[in-house]
Coordinates of N, CA and C and ligand atoms in Angstrom, one line a residue:
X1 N 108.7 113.8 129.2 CA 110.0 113.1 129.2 C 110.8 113.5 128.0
X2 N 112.2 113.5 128.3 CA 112.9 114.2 127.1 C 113.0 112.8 125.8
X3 N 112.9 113.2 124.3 CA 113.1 112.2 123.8 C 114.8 111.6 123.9
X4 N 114.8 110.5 123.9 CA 116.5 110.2 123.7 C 117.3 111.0 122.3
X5 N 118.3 110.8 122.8 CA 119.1 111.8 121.2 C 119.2 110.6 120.0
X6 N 119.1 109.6 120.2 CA 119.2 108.2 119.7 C 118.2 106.9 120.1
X7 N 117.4 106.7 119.0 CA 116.5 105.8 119.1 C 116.8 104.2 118.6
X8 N 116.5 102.7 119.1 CA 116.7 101.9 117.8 C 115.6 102.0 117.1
X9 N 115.5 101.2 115.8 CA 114.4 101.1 115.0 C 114.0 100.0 114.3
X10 N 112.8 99.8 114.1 CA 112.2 98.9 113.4 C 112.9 99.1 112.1
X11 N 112.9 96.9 112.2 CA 113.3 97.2 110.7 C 113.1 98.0 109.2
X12 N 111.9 98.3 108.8 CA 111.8 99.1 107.7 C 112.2 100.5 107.7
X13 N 112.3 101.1 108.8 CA 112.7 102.7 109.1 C 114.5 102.1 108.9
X14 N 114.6 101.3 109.6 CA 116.4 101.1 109.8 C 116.8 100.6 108.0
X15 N 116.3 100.0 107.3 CA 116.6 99.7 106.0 C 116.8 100.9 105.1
X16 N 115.7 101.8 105.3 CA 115.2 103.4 104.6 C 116.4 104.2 105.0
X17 N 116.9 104.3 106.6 CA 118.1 104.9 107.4 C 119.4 104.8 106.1
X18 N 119.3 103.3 106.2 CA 121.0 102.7 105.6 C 121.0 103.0 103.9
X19 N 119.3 103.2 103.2 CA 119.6 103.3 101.8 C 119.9 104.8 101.1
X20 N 118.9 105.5 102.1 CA 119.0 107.0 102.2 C 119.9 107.7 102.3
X21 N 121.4 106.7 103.1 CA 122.4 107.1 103.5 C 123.3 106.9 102.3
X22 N 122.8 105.9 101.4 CA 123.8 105.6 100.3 C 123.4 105.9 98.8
X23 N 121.8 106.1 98.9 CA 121.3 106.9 97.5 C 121.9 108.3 96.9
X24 N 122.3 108.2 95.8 CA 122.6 110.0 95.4 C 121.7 110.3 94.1
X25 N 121.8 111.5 93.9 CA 120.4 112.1 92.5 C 121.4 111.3 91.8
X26 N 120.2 110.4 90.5 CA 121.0 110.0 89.4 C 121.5 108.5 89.2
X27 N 121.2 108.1 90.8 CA 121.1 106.6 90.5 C 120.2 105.4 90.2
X28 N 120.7 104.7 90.4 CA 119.3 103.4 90.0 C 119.3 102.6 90.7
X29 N 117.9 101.9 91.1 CA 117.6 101.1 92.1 C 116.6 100.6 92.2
X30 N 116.5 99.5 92.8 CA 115.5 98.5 92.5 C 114.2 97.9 93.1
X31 N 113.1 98.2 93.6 CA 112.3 97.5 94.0 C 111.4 96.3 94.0
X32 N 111.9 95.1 94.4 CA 112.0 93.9 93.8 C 110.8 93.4 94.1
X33 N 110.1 94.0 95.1 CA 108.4 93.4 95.9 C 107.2 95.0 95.4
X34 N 107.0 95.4 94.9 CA 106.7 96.5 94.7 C 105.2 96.8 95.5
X35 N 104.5 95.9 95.7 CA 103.1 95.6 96.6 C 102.5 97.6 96.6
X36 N 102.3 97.8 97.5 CA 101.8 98.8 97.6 C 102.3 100.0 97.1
X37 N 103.7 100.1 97.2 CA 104.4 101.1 96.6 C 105.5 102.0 97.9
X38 N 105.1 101.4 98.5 CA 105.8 102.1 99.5 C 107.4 102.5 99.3
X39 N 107.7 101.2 99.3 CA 109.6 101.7 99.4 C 109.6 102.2 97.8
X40 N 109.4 101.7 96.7 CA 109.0 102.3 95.4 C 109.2 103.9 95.8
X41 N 108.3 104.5 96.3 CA 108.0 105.9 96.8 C 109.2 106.6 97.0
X42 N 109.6 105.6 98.3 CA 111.2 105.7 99.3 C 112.0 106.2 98.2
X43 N 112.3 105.0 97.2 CA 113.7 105.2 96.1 C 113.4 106.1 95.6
X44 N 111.9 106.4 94.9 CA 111.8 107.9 93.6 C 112.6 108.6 94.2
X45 N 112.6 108.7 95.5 CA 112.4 110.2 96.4 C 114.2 110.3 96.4
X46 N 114.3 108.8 96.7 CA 116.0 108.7 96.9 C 117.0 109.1 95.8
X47 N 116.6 108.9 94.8 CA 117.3 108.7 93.3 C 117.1 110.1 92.9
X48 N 116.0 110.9 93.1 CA 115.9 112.2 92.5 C 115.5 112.5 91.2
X49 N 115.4 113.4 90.5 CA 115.0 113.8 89.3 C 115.2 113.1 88.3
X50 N 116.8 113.0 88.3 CA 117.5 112.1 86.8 C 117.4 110.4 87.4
X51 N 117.1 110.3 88.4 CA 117.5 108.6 88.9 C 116.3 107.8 88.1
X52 N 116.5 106.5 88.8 CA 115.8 105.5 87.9 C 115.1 104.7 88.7
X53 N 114.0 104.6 89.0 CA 113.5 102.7 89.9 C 112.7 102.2 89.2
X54 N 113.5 101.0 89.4 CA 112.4 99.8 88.3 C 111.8 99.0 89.6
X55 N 111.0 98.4 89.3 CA 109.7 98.2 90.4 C 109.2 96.9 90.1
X56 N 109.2 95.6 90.5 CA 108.8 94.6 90.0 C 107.2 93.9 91.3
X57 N 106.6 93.4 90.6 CA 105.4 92.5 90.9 C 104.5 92.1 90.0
X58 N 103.8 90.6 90.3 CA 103.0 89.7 89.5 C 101.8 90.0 89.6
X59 N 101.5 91.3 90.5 CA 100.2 91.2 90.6 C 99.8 93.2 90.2
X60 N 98.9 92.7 89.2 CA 98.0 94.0 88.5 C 98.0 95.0 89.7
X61 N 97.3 95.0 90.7 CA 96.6 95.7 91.8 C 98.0 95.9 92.4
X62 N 98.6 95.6 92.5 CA 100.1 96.5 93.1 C 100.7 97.4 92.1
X63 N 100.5 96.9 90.8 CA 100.8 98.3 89.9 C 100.2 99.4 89.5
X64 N 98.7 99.0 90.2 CA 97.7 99.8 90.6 C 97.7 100.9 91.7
X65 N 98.0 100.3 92.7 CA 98.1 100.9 94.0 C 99.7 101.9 93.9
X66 N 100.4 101.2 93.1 CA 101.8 102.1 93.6 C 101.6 102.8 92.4
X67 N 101.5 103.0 91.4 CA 101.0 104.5 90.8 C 99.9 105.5 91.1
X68 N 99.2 105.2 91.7 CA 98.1 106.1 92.5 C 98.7 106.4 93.5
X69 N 100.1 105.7 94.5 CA 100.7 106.3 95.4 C 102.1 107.3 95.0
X70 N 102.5 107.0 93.9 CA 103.6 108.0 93.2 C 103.1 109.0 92.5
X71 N 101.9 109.3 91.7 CA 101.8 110.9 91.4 C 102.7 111.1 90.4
X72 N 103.1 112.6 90.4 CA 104.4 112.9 89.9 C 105.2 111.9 89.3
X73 N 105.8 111.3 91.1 CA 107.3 110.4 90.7 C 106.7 109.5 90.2
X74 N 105.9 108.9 89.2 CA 106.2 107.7 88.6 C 107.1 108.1 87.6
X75 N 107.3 109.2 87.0 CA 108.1 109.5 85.7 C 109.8 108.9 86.3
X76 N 109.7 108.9 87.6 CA 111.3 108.0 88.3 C 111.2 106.8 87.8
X77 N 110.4 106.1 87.3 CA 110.1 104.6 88.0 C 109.4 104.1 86.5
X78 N 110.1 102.9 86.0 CA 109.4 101.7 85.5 C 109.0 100.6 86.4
X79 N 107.5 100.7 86.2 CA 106.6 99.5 87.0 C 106.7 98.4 85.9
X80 N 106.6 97.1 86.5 CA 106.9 96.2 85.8 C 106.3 94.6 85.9
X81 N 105.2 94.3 85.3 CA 104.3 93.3 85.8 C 105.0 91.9 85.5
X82 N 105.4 91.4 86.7 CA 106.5 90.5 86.1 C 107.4 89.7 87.6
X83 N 107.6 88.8 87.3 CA 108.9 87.9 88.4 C 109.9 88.8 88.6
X84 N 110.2 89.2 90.1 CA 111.7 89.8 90.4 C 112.7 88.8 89.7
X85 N 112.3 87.6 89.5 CA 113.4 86.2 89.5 C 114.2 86.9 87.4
X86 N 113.1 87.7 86.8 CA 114.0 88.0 85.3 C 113.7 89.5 85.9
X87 N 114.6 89.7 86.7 CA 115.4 91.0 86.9 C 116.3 91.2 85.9
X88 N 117.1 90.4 85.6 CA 118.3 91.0 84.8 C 118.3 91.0 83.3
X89 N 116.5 90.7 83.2 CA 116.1 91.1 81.8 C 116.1 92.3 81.3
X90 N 115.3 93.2 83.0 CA 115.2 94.0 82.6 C 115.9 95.2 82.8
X91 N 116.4 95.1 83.8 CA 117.9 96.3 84.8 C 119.2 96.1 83.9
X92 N 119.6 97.2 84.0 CA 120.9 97.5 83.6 C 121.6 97.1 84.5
X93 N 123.2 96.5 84.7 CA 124.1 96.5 85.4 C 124.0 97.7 86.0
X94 N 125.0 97.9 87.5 CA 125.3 99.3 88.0 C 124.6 100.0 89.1
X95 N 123.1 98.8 89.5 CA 122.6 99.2 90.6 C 123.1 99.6 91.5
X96 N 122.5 100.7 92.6 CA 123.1 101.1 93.9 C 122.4 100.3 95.0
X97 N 120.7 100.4 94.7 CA 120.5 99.6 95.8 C 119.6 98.7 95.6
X98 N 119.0 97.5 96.4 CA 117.9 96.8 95.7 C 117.3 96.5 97.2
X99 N 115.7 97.1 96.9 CA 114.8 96.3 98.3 C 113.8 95.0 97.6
X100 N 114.0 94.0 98.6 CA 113.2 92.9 98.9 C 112.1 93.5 100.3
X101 N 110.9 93.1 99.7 CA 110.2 93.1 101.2 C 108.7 91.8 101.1
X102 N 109.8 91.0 101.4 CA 109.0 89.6 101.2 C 107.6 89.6 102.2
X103 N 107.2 88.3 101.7 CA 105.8 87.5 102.1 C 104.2 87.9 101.7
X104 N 103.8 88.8 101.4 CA 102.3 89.1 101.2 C 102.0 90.8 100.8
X105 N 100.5 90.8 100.1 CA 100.2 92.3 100.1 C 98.9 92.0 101.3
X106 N 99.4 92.9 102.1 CA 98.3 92.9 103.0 C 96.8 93.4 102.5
X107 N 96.6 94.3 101.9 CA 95.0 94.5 101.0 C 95.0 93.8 100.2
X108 N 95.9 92.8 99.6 CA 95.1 92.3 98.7 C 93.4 91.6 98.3
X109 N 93.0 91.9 97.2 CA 91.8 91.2 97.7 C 91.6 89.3 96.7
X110 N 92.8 89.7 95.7 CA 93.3 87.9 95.3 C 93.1 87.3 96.3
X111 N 93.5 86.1 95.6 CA 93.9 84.9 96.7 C 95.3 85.8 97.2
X112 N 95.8 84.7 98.3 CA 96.9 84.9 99.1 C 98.1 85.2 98.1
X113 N 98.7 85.9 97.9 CA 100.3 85.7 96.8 C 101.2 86.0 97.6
X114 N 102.3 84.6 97.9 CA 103.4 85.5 99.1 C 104.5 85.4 98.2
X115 N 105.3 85.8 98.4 CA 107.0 85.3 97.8 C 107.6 84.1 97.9
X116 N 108.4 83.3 97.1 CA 108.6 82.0 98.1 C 110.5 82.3 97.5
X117 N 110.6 81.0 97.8 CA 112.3 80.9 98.0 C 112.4 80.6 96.2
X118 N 111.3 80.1 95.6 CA 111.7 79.8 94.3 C 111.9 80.6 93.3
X119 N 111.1 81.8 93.6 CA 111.7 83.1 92.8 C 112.6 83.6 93.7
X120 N 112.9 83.8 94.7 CA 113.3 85.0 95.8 C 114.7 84.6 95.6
X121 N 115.0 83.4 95.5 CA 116.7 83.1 95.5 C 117.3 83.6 94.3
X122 N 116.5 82.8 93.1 CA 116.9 83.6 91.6 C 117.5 84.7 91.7
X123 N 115.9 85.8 92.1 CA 115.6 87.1 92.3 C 116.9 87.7 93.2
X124 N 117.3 87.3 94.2 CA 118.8 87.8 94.9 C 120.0 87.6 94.1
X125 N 119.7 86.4 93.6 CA 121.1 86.1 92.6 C 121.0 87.3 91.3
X126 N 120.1 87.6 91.1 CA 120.6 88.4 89.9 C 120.4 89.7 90.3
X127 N 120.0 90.5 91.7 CA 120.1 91.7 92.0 C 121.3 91.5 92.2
X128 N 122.5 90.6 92.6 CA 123.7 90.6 93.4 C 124.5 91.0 92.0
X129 N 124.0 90.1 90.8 CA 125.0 90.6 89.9 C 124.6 91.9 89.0
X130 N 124.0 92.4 89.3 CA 123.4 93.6 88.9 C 124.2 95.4 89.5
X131 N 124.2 94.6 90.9 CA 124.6 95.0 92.0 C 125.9 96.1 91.4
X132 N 126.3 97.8 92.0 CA 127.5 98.2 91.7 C 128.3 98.1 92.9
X133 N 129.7 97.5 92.4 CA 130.6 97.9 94.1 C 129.8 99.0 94.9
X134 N 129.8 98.5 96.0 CA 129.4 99.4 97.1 C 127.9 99.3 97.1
X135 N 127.3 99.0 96.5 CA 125.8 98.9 96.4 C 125.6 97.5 97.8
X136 N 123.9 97.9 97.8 CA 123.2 97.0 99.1 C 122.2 97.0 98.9
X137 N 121.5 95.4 99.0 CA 120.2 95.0 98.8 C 120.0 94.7 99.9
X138 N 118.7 94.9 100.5 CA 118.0 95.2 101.9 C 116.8 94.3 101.8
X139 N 116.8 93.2 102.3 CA 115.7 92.3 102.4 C 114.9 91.9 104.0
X140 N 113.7 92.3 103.7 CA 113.0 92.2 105.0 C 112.4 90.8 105.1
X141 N 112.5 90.1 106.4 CA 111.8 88.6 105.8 C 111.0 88.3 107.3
X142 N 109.8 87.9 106.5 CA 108.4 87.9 107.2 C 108.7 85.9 107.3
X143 N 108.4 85.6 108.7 CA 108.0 84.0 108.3 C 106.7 83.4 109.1
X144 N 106.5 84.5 110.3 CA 104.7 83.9 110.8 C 103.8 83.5 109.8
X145 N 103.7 83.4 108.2 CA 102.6 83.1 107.4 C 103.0 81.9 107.2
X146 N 101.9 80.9 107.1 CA 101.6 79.8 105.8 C 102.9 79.8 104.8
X147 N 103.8 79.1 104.7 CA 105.1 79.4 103.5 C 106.3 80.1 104.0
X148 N 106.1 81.1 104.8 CA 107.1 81.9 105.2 C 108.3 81.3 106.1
X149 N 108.5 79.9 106.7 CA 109.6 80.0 107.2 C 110.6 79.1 106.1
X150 N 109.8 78.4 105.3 CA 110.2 78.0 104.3 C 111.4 78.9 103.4
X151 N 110.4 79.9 103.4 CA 110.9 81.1 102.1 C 112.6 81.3 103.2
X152 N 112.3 81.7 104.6 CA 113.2 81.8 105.7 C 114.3 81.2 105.2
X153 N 114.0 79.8 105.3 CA 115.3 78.9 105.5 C 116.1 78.9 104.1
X154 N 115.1 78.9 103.1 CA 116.0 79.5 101.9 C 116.8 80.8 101.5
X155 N 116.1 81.9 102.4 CA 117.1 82.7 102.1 C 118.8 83.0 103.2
X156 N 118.0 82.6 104.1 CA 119.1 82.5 105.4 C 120.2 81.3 104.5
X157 N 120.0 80.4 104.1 CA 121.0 79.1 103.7 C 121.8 80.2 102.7
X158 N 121.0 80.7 101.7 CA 121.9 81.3 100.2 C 122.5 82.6 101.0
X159 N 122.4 83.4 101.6 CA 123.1 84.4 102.2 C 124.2 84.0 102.5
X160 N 124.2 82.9 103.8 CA 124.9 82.8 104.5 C 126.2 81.7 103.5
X161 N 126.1 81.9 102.5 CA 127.2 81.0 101.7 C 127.8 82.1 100.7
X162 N 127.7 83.1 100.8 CA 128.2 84.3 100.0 C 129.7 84.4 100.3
X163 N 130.5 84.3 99.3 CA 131.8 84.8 100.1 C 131.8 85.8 100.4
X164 N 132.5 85.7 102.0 CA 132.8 87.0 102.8 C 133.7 87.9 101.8
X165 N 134.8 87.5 100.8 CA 135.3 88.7 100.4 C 134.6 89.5 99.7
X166 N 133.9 88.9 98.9 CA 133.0 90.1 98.2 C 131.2 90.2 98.8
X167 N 131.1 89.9 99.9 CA 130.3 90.3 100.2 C 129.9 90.1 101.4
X168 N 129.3 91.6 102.2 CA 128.9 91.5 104.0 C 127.3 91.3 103.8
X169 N 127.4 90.1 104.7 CA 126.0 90.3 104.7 C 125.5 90.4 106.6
X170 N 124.9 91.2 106.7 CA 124.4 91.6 108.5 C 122.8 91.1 108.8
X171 N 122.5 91.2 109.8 CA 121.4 90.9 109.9 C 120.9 91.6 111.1
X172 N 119.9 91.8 111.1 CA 119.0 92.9 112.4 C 117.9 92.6 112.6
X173 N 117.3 92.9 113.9 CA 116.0 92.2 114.1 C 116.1 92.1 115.7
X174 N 114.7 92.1 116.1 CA 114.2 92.0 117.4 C 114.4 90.8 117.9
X175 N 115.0 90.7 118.7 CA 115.4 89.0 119.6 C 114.2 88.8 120.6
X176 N 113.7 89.9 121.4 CA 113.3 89.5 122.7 C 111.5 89.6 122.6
X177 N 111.1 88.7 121.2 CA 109.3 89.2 120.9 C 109.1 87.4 121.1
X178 N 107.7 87.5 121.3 CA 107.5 86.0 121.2 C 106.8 84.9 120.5
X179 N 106.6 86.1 119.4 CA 106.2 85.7 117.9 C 106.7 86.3 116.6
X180 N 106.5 85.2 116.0 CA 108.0 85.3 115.0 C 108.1 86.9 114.7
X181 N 109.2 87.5 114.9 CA 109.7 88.8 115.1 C 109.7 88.9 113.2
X182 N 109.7 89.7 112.4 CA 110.3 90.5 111.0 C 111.9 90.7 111.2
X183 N 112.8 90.5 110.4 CA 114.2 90.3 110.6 C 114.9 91.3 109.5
X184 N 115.8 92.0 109.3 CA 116.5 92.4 107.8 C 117.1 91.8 107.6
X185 N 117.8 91.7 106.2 CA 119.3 91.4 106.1 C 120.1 92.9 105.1
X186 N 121.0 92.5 105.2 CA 121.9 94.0 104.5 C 122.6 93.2 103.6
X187 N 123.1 92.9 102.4 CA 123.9 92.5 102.1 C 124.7 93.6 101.2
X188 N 126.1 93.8 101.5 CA 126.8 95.3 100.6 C 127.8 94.1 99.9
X189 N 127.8 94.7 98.5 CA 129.3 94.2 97.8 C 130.1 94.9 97.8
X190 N 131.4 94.1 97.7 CA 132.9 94.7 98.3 C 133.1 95.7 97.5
X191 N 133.7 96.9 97.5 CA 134.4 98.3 96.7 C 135.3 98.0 96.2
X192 N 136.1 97.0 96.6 CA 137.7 97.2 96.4 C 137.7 95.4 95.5
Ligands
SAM1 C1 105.1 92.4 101.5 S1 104.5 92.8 99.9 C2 105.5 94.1 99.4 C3 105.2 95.4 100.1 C4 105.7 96.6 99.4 N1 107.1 96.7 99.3 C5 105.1 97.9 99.8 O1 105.8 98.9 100.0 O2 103.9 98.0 100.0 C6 105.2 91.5 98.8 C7 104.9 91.6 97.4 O3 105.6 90.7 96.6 C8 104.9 90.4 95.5 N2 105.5 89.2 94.8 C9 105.2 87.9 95.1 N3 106.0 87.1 94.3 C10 106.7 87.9 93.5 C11 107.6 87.7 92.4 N4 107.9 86.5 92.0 N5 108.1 88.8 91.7 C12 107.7 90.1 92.2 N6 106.8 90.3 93.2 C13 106.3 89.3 93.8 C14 103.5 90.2 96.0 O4 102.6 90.2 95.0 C15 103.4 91.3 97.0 O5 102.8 92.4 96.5

């Protein structure tokens, strides 16, 4: 069968699509859940030689795991054992992009550690002001777990009260699953 010339996509390929599309060598950007290292990886690779990713998580073994997964590119990347919620202790103004990828580290072998709405709201409010015209934080939100729709309704409420002028916020996600589906949000600040 021929493939189609156009596919849709799961959320985390479609977030990677939209950041990829807006990353250039030399920027900065933020990985606010750092867990295994994955999107971490994504940005190094995004930002390029001169770029910057700061990398945040509370837990040891994700600063473990995402340096054993960057190699080389950690010299991109300050890891940072710490609350996304004092982001803007440690980020410079001017960000391009910022990923959230809420609710849990799946290997963990801790207890459970998910995200909740009581850092994660902070933690958006100050990637937002951090944020450069035209920049976009990309938040994935998990709510099938213990906590999770909670963390949900907190972020869906604070989004959705953003002013439209300075800021679009979209949303994407699988409608037709029949358990709780993974959802994005995009939020870009205005240029102008
Ligand atoms: C779904 S995982 C992230 C997956 C990760 N982006 C990856 O590529 O593997 C969520 C992570 O958020 C972390 N986390 C929970 N609360 C946090 C907080 N207040 N600040 C920073 N990270 C936090 C958890 O420890 C967990 O590693």
């Amino acid at each position: 069968m021929k493939t189609p010339k156009f596919q849709l996509q799961r959320i985390l390929p479609f977030a990677k699509q939209v950041l990829s599309s807006l990353l250039e060598e030399g920027d900065t950007a933020v990985d606010a859940t750092m867990g295994n290292g994955h999107d971490t990886e994504f940005l190094a690779k995004a930002v390029g030689r001169t770029g910057l990713v700061y990398a945040f998580d509370i837990q040891q073994a994700a600063l473990e795991a995402t340096r054993n997964r960057l190699g080389p590119l950690v010299s991109r990347t300050e890891l940072i054992l710490g609350s996304h919620a004092n982001m803007a202790e440690r980020v410079p103004a001017g960000v391009t992009a910022v990923m959230f990828n809420l609710g849990f580290l799946p290997s963990a072998e801790e207890a459970f550690v998910i995200t909740t709405g009581e850092t994660t709201i902070p933690a958006i409010r100050a990637a937002l002001s951090l944020l450069k015209p035209g920049g976009i934080i990309s938040i994935a939100v998990y709510d099938g777990h213990p906590g999770g729709a909670a963390e949900r309704d907190a972020v869906l409420g604070f989004v959705q009260q953003l002013d439209a002028k300075d800021y679009q916020v979209i949303r994407y996600g699988t409608m037709n699953s029949l358990s709780s589906p993974p959802f994005l949000l995009l939020i870009e600040k205005s240029s102008w």
